[in-house]
mmCIF file of C-alpha atoms in Angstrom:
data_model
loop_
_atom_site.group_PDB
_atom_site.id
_atom_site.type_symbol
_atom_site.label_atom_id
_atom_site.label_comp_id
_atom_site.label_asym_id
_atom_site.label_seq_id
_atom_site.Cartn_x
_atom_site.Cartn_y
_atom_site.Cartn_z
ATOM 1 C CA MET B 1 144.125 56.356 80.520
ATOM 2 C CA SER B 2 143.303 59.249 82.803
ATOM 3 C CA ASP B 3 140.680 61.912 82.167
ATOM 4 C CA SER B 4 143.359 64.443 81.267
ATOM 5 C CA ASP B 5 144.647 62.187 78.479
ATOM 6 C CA SER B 6 141.405 62.618 76.557
ATOM 7 C CA ASP B 7 142.080 66.345 76.255
ATOM 8 C CA SER B 8 145.573 65.896 74.845
ATOM 9 C CA ASP B 9 144.384 65.786 71.237
ATOM 10 C CA SER B 10 142.757 69.212 71.428
ATOM 11 C CA LEU B 11 145.606 71.051 73.180
ATOM 12 C CA SER B 12 149.123 71.631 71.953
ATOM 13 C CA SER B 13 152.126 71.310 74.242
ATOM 14 C CA THR B 14 151.866 75.051 74.929
ATOM 15 C CA GLY B 15 148.285 74.754 76.179
ATOM 16 C CA ILE B 16 146.839 76.413 73.088
ATOM 17 C CA PRO B 17 143.994 74.489 71.444
ATOM 18 C CA SER B 18 144.617 72.758 68.121
ATOM 19 C CA ASP B 19 144.049 74.614 64.858
ATOM 20 C CA THR B 20 140.818 72.671 64.395
ATOM 21 C CA VAL B 21 139.496 73.808 67.787
ATOM 22 C CA LEU B 22 140.574 77.417 67.181
ATOM 23 C CA GLU B 23 138.862 77.483 63.780
ATOM 24 C CA LYS B 24 135.686 75.783 65.025
ATOM 25 C CA GLY B 25 135.535 78.261 67.902
ATOM 26 C CA LEU B 26 135.497 81.186 65.477
ATOM 27 C CA ARG B 27 132.847 79.576 63.277
ATOM 28 C CA ASP B 28 130.680 78.708 66.294
ATOM 29 C CA THR B 29 130.942 82.265 67.622
ATOM 30 C CA VAL B 30 129.820 83.731 64.279
ATOM 31 C CA ALA B 31 126.929 81.235 64.115
ATOM 32 C CA GLY B 32 125.897 82.125 67.667
ATOM 33 C CA ILE B 33 125.836 85.835 66.845
ATOM 34 C CA PHE B 34 123.630 85.161 63.810
ATOM 35 C CA LYS B 35 121.252 83.016 65.883
ATOM 36 C CA LYS B 36 120.895 85.750 68.503
ATOM 37 C CA GLY B 37 120.424 88.399 65.823
ATOM 38 C CA ASN B 38 123.067 90.655 67.398
ATOM 39 C CA LEU B 39 124.583 91.659 64.086
ATOM 40 C CA GLU B 40 126.243 94.711 65.657
ATOM 41 C CA GLU B 41 128.444 92.178 67.494
ATOM 42 C CA LEU B 42 129.569 90.732 64.161
ATOM 43 C CA THR B 43 132.947 92.422 63.858
ATOM 44 C CA VAL B 44 136.305 90.695 63.542
ATOM 45 C CA LYS B 45 137.463 92.209 66.838
ATOM 46 C CA ARG B 46 134.358 91.164 68.780
ATOM 47 C CA VAL B 47 134.255 87.662 67.309
ATOM 48 C CA ARG B 48 137.928 87.132 68.145
ATOM 49 C CA SER B 49 137.419 88.380 71.694
ATOM 50 C CA ALA B 50 134.307 86.270 72.314
ATOM 51 C CA THR B 51 136.035 83.176 70.940
ATOM 52 C CA GLU B 52 139.116 83.729 73.099
ATOM 53 C CA LYS B 53 136.895 83.930 76.183
ATOM 54 C CA ALA B 54 134.883 80.861 75.151
ATOM 55 C CA LEU B 55 138.033 78.798 74.577
ATOM 56 C CA GLY B 56 139.782 80.112 77.679
ATOM 57 C CA ILE B 57 142.818 81.340 75.771
ATOM 58 C CA GLU B 58 144.845 84.500 76.250
ATOM 59 C CA GLU B 59 143.075 87.722 75.328
ATOM 60 C CA GLY B 60 144.490 89.027 72.057
ATOM 61 C CA PHE B 61 145.693 85.603 70.891
ATOM 62 C CA TYR B 62 144.087 85.805 67.439
ATOM 63 C CA LYS B 63 145.273 89.365 66.847
ATOM 64 C CA ASN B 64 148.785 88.867 68.207
ATOM 65 C CA ASP B 65 149.562 85.532 66.558
ATOM 66 C CA GLU B 66 151.167 86.120 63.150
ATOM 67 C CA ILE B 67 149.372 83.222 61.453
ATOM 68 C CA TRP B 68 146.042 83.423 63.267
ATOM 69 C CA LYS B 69 145.635 87.169 62.741
ATOM 70 C CA ALA B 70 145.097 86.700 58.994
ATOM 71 C CA ARG B 71 143.509 83.269 59.284
ATOM 72 C CA SER B 72 140.904 84.364 61.844
ATOM 73 C CA ASP B 73 140.038 87.416 59.746
ATOM 74 C CA GLN B 74 139.484 85.181 56.717
ATOM 75 C CA ILE B 75 137.402 82.609 58.638
ATOM 76 C CA ILE B 76 135.168 85.249 60.215
ATOM 77 C CA LYS B 77 134.553 86.972 56.876
ATOM 78 C CA GLN B 78 133.812 83.605 55.214
ATOM 79 C CA GLU B 79 131.242 82.740 57.861
ATOM 80 C CA ALA B 80 129.637 86.183 57.823
#
């Protein structure tokens, strides 16, 4: 098993992380904002953007994906 095989569970065939990774990324970003006390950064748009950068996925992924647009909004609001 090569090193790249260990990453196969977290990435889909399109190179987009699994739903679990995408969701955890959003939750971790919200938690990080709370820890830093930067509550002005706690907007859906800013959390999505920060998570996209942290996960190394295309900018606008959460907003432009039909399913993840609503799902990310719900997750962020749940965590906040």
